[in-house]
XYZ file of C-alpha atoms in Angstrom:
213
model
C 0.000 0.000 0.000
C 1.069 3.564 -0.660
C 1.806 5.102 2.749
C 3.118 8.424 1.454
C 1.560 11.563 2.937
C -0.528 14.058 0.972
C 0.491 17.694 0.419
C -2.524 19.901 1.137
C -2.634 23.573 0.150
C -5.343 25.456 2.025
C -6.357 28.898 0.769
C -9.306 31.113 1.549
C -10.505 34.648 1.977
C -9.191 36.698 4.869
C -11.718 35.954 7.593
C -12.624 32.478 6.328
C -11.088 30.899 9.435
C -8.146 29.057 7.854
C -5.819 29.435 10.825
C -8.387 28.302 13.383
C -9.371 25.250 11.335
C -5.767 24.209 10.690
C -4.961 24.516 14.400
C -7.934 22.283 15.300
C -6.978 19.761 12.596
C -3.471 19.433 14.027
C -4.855 19.057 17.550
C -7.465 16.467 16.573
C -5.179 14.275 14.484
C -1.712 14.482 16.079
C 0.939 12.669 14.084
C -1.196 12.525 10.940
C -0.801 16.143 9.880
C 2.011 18.697 10.050
C 2.009 22.387 9.227
C 4.760 23.351 6.814
C 7.356 25.683 8.315
C 8.355 28.478 5.952
C 11.795 30.015 5.524
C 12.269 33.755 5.777
C 14.977 36.394 5.677
C 13.326 38.603 8.304
C 14.689 38.684 11.835
C 13.065 36.580 14.571
C 10.494 38.346 16.731
C 10.427 37.860 20.519
C 9.456 34.278 21.332
C 10.043 32.931 17.818
C 12.372 29.950 17.460
C 14.276 28.764 14.426
C 12.759 25.551 13.101
C 9.457 26.125 14.902
C 8.088 29.521 13.867
C 10.212 29.804 10.714
C 13.542 28.688 9.356
C 15.429 31.969 9.620
C 17.919 32.444 6.779
C 20.294 35.173 5.709
C 19.421 36.869 2.432
C 22.492 35.312 0.815
C 21.531 31.818 1.983
C 17.931 32.268 0.830
C 19.005 33.378 -2.651
C 21.366 30.393 -2.851
C 18.458 28.068 -1.980
C 16.353 29.700 -4.713
C 19.115 29.025 -7.233
C 19.303 25.395 -6.063
C 15.566 24.946 -6.621
C 14.857 24.319 -2.944
C 11.602 26.273 -2.788
C 8.219 25.027 -3.973
C 7.155 28.679 -3.942
C 8.609 31.939 -2.639
C 7.855 35.630 -2.666
C 9.344 38.897 -1.472
C 7.160 40.927 0.879
C 8.079 44.262 2.500
C 11.765 43.716 1.790
C 11.991 40.126 3.049
C 11.779 36.771 1.331
C 9.368 34.019 2.405
C 9.322 30.530 0.925
C 8.144 26.934 1.283
C 11.076 24.541 1.377
C 10.909 21.337 -0.659
C 13.180 19.336 1.688
C 10.999 19.855 4.773
C 7.843 18.898 2.873
C 9.385 15.840 1.198
C 10.789 14.533 4.490
C 7.366 14.657 6.157
C 5.544 13.158 3.171
C 8.001 10.259 2.952
C 7.139 9.403 6.569
C 3.442 9.231 5.763
C 2.614 12.586 7.342
C 0.154 14.849 5.526
C 1.665 18.313 5.143
C -0.511 21.427 5.236
C 0.411 24.683 3.537
C -1.773 27.597 4.629
C -1.109 29.693 1.572
C -2.455 32.409 -0.721
C -3.835 31.643 -4.179
C -0.792 32.330 -6.350
C 1.475 30.421 -3.988
C -0.826 27.387 -4.098
C -0.885 27.413 -7.891
C 2.919 27.664 -7.952
C 3.182 24.663 -5.620
C 0.885 22.674 -7.932
C 3.336 23.308 -10.801
C 6.241 21.929 -8.757
C 4.266 19.089 -7.136
C 1.332 18.014 -9.345
C 0.137 15.620 -6.646
C -0.662 18.463 -4.254
C -4.335 18.767 -3.276
C -5.731 22.319 -3.360
C -8.553 23.228 -0.958
C -10.319 26.588 -0.943
C -12.125 27.456 2.291
C -15.203 29.680 2.321
C -17.665 30.946 4.967
C -21.397 30.225 4.587
C -22.105 33.677 3.117
C -20.623 37.076 2.310
C -22.531 38.472 5.293
C -20.839 35.931 7.565
C -17.455 36.794 6.076
C -17.990 40.477 6.886
C -19.177 39.583 10.389
C -16.022 37.575 11.051
C -13.837 40.404 9.811
C -15.600 42.892 12.080
C -15.439 40.493 15.022
C -11.664 40.818 15.006
C -11.996 44.441 16.162
C -8.664 45.212 14.521
C -9.717 46.816 11.237
C -11.672 49.894 10.225
C -14.450 50.029 7.599
C -12.034 50.920 4.791
C -9.796 47.934 5.556
C -12.763 45.567 5.734
C -13.995 46.866 2.398
C -10.517 46.308 0.955
C -10.478 42.709 2.206
C -13.881 42.051 0.646
C -12.633 43.507 -2.652
C -9.624 41.188 -2.440
C -11.977 38.255 -1.798
C -13.795 39.088 -5.017
C -10.477 38.887 -6.894
C -9.514 35.597 -5.226
C -12.925 34.097 -6.022
C -11.990 34.169 -9.714
C -9.421 31.408 -9.039
C -11.586 29.062 -6.968
C -12.382 26.815 -9.944
C -8.660 26.066 -10.280
C -8.789 24.300 -6.902
C -9.721 20.661 -6.333
C -12.186 21.079 -3.479
C -14.351 23.805 -1.982
C -14.514 23.469 1.802
C -17.344 25.130 3.711
C -16.352 26.482 7.112
C -19.685 26.840 8.885
C -18.611 25.041 12.070
C -14.978 24.341 12.933
C -15.286 20.642 13.763
C -17.465 19.955 10.718
C -14.927 21.744 8.547
C -12.088 19.689 10.034
C -14.030 16.482 9.315
C -14.569 17.562 5.698
C -10.826 18.094 5.215
C -10.042 14.711 6.784
C -12.597 13.039 4.486
C -11.001 14.657 1.431
C -7.543 13.421 2.446
C -8.845 9.889 3.045
C -10.484 9.903 -0.396
C -7.375 11.200 -2.152
C -5.252 8.471 -0.566
C -7.306 5.753 -2.287
C -7.725 7.553 -5.608
C -6.480 5.757 -8.711
C -3.816 8.440 -9.251
C -2.274 7.819 -5.825
C -2.765 4.057 -6.019
C -1.173 3.702 -9.472
C 1.554 1.342 -8.214
C -1.017 -0.884 -6.516
C -3.081 -0.985 -9.739
C 0.031 -1.992 -11.666
C 0.748 -4.796 -9.185
C -2.849 -6.070 -9.447
C -2.530 -6.309 -13.237
C 0.831 -8.067 -13.025
C -0.492 -10.457 -10.387
C -3.459 -11.441 -12.550
C -1.266 -11.970 -15.600
C 1.205 -14.155 -13.664
C -1.562 -16.179 -12.018
C -3.374 -16.876 -15.294
C -0.106 -17.751 -17.002
C 0.723 -20.218 -14.202
C -2.776 -21.723 -14.397
C -2.372 -22.179 -18.142
C 0.892 -24.123 -17.873
C-alpha cells in the first residue's frame, strides 16, 4: 500500500477561518498532519524559534536556496523573502505525514506546478454576510480595511475553480471532518494508487499464465 503523505494547500478569503481550522486539525489528528514551516529572511520576533516559527535564513543563503531549486514557492514581501522549502515537505511526506500549507492563491498554484500531486482546498464561509461579520469580530480593522479585504476576496474568487475542493467552514469541527474526508479519499484515488493498480494487473497476468501451464 502507498503510505506516502498528501500535500494539502489550504487557501481562503481573509476571515474564512483558515488558521483556526488548521490549528484544530493538528490538535485532533496528532501525528497525521504537520504544518509546513516556511523560511524567511526577516529577523526573529520575541518568542520565535528557528525551526518552529520559521527557518530563519540570511538573504544570501535564501538566494542560494532559490538558485538550487529548494523552494516550492517563494515571494518577497516588504523587503523580506518568504518561501516553502521542498526538503521539509518531502521529508514529512516520505514518513506518511500529511503536510498542510496555509497559503495564498498564487502560492498554491505555484506549488501545484512543482508538485502536481498536491491537493488544493479553498475554504469559504457560509455567506458574504458571515465573512464580513467575522472580519468585524476581530476588532482590529476599520471600515475601509474591511472593504478592501472584501474587494480582495472578489479577486480571489476568480481562481476558486482552479482548486480541487471547496470546503465550507460553517462550524470548525465539521470543517475539520470535511478536510479529513477529502484526504482519506485522495489516498485511495487511482492516481495515488497507481503502483497498486500496476501490481494487481501483473499479479493477474502471472496467475493466469501459471494456471495455463
